[in-house]
Short mmCIF file of N, CA, C and O in Angstrom, two decimals:
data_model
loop_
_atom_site.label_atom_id
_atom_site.label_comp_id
_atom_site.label_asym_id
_atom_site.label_seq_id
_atom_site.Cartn_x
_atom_site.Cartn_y
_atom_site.Cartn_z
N UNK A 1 35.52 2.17 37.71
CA UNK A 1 34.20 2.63 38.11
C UNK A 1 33.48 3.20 36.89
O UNK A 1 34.09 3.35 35.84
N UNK A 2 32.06 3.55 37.01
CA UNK A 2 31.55 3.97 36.29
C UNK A 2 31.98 4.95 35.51
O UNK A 2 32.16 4.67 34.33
N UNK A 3 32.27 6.35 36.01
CA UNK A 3 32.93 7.71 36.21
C UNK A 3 34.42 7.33 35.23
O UNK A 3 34.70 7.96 34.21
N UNK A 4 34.91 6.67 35.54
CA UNK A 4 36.37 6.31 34.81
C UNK A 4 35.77 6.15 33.44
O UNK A 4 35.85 7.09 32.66
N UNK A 5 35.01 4.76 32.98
CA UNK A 5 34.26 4.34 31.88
C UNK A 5 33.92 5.83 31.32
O UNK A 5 34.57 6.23 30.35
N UNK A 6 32.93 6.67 31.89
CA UNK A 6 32.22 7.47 30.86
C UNK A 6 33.66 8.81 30.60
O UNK A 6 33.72 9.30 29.47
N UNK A 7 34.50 9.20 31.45
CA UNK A 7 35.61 10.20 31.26
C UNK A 7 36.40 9.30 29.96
O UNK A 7 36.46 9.90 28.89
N UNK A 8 36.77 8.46 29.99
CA UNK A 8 37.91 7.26 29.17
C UNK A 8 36.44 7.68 27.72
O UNK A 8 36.72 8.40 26.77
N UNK A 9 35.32 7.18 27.86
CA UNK A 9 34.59 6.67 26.38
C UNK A 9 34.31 8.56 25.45
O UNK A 9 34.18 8.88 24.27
N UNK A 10 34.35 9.38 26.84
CA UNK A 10 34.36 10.87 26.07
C UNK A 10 35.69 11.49 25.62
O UNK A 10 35.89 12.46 24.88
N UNK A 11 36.33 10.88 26.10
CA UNK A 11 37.99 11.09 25.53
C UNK A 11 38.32 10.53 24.01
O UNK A 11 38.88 11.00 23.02
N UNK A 12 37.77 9.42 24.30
CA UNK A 12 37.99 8.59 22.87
C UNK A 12 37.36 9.17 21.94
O UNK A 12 37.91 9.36 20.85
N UNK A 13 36.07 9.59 22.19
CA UNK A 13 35.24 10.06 21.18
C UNK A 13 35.50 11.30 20.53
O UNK A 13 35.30 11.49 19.33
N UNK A 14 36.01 12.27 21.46
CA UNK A 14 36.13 13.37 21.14
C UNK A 14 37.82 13.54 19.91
O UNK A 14 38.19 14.37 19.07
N UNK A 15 38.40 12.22 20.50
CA UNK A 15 39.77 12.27 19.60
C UNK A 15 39.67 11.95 17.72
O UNK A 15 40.10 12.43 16.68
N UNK A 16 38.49 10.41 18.39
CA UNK A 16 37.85 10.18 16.93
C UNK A 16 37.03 11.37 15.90
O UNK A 16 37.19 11.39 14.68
N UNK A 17 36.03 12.46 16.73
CA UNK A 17 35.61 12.87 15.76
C UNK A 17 36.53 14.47 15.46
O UNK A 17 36.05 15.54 15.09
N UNK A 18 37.87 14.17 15.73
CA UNK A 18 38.49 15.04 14.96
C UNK A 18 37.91 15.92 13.44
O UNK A 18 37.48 17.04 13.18
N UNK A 19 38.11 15.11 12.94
CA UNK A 19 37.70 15.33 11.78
C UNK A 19 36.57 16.33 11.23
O UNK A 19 36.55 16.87 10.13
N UNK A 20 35.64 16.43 12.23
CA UNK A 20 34.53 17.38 12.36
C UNK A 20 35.08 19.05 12.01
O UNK A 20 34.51 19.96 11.40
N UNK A 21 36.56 18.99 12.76
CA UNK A 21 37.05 20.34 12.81
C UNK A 21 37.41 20.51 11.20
O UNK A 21 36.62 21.44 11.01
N UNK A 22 37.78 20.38 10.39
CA UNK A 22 38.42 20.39 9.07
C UNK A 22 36.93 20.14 8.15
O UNK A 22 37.01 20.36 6.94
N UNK A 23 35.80 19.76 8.63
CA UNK A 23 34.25 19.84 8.02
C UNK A 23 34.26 21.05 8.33
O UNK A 23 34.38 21.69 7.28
N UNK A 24 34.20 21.71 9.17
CA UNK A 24 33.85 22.81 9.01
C UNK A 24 34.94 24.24 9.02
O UNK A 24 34.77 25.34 9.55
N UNK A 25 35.93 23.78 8.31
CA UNK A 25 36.83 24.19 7.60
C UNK A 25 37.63 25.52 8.70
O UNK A 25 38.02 26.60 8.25
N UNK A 26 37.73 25.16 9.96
CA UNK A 26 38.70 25.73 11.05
C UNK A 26 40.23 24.81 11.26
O UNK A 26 41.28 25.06 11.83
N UNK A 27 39.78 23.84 10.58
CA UNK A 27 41.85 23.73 10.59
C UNK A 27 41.45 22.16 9.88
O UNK A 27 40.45 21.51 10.21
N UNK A 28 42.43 21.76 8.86
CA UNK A 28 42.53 20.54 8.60
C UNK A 28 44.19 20.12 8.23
O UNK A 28 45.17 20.79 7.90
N UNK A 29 43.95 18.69 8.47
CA UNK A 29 45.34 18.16 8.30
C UNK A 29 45.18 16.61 7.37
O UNK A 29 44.10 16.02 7.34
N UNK A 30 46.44 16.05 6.63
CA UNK A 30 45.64 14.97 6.20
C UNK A 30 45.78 13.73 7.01
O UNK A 30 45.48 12.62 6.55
N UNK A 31 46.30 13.94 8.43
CA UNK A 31 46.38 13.08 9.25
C UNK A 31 44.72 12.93 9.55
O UNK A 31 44.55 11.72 9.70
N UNK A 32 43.82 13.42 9.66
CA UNK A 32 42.43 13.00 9.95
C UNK A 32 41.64 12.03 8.46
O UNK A 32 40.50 11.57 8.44
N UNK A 33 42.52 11.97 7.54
CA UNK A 33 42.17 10.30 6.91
C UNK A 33 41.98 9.37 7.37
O UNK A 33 41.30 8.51 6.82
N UNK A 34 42.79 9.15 9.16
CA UNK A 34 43.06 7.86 9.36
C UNK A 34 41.87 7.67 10.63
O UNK A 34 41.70 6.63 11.26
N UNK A 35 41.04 9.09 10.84
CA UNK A 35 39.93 8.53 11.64
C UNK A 35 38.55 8.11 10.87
O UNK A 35 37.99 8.60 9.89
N UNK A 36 38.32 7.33 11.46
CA UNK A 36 36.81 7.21 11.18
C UNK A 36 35.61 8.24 10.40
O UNK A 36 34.81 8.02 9.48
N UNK A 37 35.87 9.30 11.15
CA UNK A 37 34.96 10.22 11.34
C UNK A 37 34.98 11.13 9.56
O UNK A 37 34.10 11.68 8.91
N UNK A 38 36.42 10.90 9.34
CA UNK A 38 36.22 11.23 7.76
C UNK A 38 35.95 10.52 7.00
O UNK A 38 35.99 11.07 5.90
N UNK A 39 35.67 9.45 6.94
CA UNK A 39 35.33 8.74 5.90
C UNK A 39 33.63 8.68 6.06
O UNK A 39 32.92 8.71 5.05
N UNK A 40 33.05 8.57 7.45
CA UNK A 40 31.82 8.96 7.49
C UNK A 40 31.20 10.55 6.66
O UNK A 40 30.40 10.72 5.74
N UNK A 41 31.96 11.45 7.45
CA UNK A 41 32.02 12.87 6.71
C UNK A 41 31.96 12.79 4.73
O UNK A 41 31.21 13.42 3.97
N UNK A 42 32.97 11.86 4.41
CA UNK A 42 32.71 12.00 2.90
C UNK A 42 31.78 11.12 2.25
O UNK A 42 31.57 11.07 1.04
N UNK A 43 31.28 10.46 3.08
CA UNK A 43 30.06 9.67 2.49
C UNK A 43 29.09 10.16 2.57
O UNK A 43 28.38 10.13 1.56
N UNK A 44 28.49 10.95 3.97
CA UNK A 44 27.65 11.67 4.44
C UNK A 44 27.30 12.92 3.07
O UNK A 44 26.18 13.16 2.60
N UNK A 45 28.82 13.67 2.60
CA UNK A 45 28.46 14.75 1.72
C UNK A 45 29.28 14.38 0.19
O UNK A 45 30.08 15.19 -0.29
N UNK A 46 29.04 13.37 -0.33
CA UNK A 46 29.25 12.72 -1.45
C UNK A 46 27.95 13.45 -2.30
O UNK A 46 28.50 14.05 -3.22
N UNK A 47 26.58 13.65 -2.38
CA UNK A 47 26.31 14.41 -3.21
C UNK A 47 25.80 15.94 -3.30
O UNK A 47 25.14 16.46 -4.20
N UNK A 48 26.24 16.47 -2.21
CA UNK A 48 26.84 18.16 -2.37
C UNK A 48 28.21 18.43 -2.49
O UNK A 48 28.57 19.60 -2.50
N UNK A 49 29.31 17.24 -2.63
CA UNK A 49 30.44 18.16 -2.90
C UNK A 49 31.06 16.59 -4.26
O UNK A 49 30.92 15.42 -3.91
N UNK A 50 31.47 16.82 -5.18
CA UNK A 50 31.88 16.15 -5.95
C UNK A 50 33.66 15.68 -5.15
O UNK A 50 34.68 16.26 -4.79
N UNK A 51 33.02 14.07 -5.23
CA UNK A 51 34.87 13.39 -4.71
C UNK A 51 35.15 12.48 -5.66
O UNK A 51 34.30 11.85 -6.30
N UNK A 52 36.07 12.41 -5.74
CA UNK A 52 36.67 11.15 -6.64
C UNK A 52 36.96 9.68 -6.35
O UNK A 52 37.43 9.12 -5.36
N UNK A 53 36.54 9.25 -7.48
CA UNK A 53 36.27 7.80 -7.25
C UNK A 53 37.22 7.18 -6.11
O UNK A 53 36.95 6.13 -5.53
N UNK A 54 38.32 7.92 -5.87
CA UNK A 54 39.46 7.29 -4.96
C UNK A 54 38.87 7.26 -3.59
O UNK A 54 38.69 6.27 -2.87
N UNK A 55 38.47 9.04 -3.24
CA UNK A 55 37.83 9.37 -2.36
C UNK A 55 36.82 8.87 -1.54
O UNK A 55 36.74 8.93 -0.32
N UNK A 56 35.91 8.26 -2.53
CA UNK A 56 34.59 7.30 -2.34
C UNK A 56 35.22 6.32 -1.80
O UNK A 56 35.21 6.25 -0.57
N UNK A 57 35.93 5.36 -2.56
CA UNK A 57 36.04 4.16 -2.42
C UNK A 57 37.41 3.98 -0.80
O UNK A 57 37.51 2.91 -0.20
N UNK A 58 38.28 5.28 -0.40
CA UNK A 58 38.82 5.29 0.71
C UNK A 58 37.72 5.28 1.86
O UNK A 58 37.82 4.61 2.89
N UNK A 59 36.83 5.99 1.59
CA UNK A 59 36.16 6.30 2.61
C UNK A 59 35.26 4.61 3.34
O UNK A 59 35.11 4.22 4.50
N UNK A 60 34.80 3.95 1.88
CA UNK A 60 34.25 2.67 2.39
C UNK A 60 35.48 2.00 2.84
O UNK A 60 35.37 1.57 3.98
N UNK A 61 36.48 1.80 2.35
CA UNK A 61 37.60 0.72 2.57
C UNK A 61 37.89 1.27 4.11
O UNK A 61 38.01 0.36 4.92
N UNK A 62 37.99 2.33 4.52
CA UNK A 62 38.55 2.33 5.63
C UNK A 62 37.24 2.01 7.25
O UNK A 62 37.41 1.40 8.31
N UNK A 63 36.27 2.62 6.81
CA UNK A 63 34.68 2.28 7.73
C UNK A 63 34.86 0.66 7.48
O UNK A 63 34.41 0.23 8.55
N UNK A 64 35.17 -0.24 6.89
CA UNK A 64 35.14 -1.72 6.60
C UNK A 64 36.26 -1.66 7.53
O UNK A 64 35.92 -1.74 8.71
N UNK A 65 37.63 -1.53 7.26
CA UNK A 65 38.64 -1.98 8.35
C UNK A 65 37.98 -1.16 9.63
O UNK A 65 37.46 -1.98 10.39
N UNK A 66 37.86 -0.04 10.02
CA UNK A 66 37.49 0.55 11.38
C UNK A 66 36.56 -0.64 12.31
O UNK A 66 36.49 -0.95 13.50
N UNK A 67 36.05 -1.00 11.30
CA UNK A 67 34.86 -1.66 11.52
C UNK A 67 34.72 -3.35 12.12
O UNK A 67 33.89 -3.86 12.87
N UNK A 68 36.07 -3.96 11.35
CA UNK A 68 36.73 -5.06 11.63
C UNK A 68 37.71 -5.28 12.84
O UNK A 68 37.83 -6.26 13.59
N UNK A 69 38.34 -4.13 12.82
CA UNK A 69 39.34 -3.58 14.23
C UNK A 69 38.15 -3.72 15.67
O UNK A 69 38.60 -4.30 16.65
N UNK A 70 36.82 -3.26 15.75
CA UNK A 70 36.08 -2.85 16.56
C UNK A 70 35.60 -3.79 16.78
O UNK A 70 35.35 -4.00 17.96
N UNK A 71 35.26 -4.79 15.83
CA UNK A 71 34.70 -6.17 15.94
C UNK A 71 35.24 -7.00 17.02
O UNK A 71 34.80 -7.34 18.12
N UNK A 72 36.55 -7.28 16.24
CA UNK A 72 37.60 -8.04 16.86
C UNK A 72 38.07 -7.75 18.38
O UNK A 72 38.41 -8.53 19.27
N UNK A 73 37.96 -6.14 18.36
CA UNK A 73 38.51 -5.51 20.01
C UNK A 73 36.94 -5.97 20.89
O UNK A 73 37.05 -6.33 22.07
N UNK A 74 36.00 -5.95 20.45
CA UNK A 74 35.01 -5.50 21.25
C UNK A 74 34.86 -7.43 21.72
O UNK A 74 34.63 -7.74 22.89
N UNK A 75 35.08 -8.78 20.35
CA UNK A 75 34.83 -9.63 21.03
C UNK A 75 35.96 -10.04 21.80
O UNK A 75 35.63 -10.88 22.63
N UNK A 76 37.35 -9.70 21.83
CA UNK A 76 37.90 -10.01 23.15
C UNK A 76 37.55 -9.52 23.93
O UNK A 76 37.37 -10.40 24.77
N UNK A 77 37.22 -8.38 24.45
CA UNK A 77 36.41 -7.68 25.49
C UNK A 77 35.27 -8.43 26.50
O UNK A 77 35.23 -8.48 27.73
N UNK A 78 34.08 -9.15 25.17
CA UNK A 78 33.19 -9.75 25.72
C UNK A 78 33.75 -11.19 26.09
O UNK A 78 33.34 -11.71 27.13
N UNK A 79 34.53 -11.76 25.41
CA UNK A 79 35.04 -13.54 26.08
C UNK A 79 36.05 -12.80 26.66
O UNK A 79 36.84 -13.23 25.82
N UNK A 80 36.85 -11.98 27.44
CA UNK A 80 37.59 -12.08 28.50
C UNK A 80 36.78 -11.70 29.71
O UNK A 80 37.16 -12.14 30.80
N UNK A 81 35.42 -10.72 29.63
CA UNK A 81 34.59 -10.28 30.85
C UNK A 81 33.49 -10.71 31.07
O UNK A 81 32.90 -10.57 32.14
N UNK A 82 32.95 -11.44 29.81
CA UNK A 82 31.51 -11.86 30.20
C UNK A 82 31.53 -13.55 30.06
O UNK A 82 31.18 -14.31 30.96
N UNK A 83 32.01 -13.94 28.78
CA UNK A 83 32.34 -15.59 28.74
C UNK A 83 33.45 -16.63 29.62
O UNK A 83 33.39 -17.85 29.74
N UNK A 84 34.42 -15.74 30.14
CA UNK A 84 35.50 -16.38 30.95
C UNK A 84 35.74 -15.71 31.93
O UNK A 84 36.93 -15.76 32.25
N UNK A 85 34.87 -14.86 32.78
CA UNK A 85 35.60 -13.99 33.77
C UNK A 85 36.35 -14.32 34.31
O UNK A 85 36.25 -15.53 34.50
N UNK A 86 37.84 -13.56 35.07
CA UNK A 86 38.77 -14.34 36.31
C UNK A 86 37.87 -14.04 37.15
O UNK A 86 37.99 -14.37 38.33
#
């Protein structure tokens, strides 16, 4: 149902923007590398806080894979529910 959809898409979201917590420097871990939400975060403040070239270039490499993962999930999604329904 609807209700399921929006509880399930605020769950997800809220797991992804982990990372928010360690922006504003109440707890960090370096397990929040592997969300999204930091690599947005260090691009976002790339010129108020000096990062290193590694830094930079993790942050695009990983928004490119996030990005490819989402692709790929979202078009099986659409050819299993909208192009082939059972």
């Amino acid at each position: 149902s609807v209700n399921d959809y929006f509880v399930r898409s605020l769950a997800a979201g809220l797991l992804l923007s982990m990372p928010i917590v360690a922006y504003l420097k109440l707890f960090d871990t370096s397990l929040f590398y592997l969300f999204p939400a930091k690599a947005t975060l260090v691009l976002l403040d790339v010129l108020g806080y000096h990062y290193t070239n590694g830094e930079k270039f993790y942050a695009v490499i990983s928004l490119f894979v996030w990005t490819v993962i989402i692709a790929i999930l979202s078009y099986r999604q659409f050819e299993k529910h909208v192009r082939h329904p059972a």
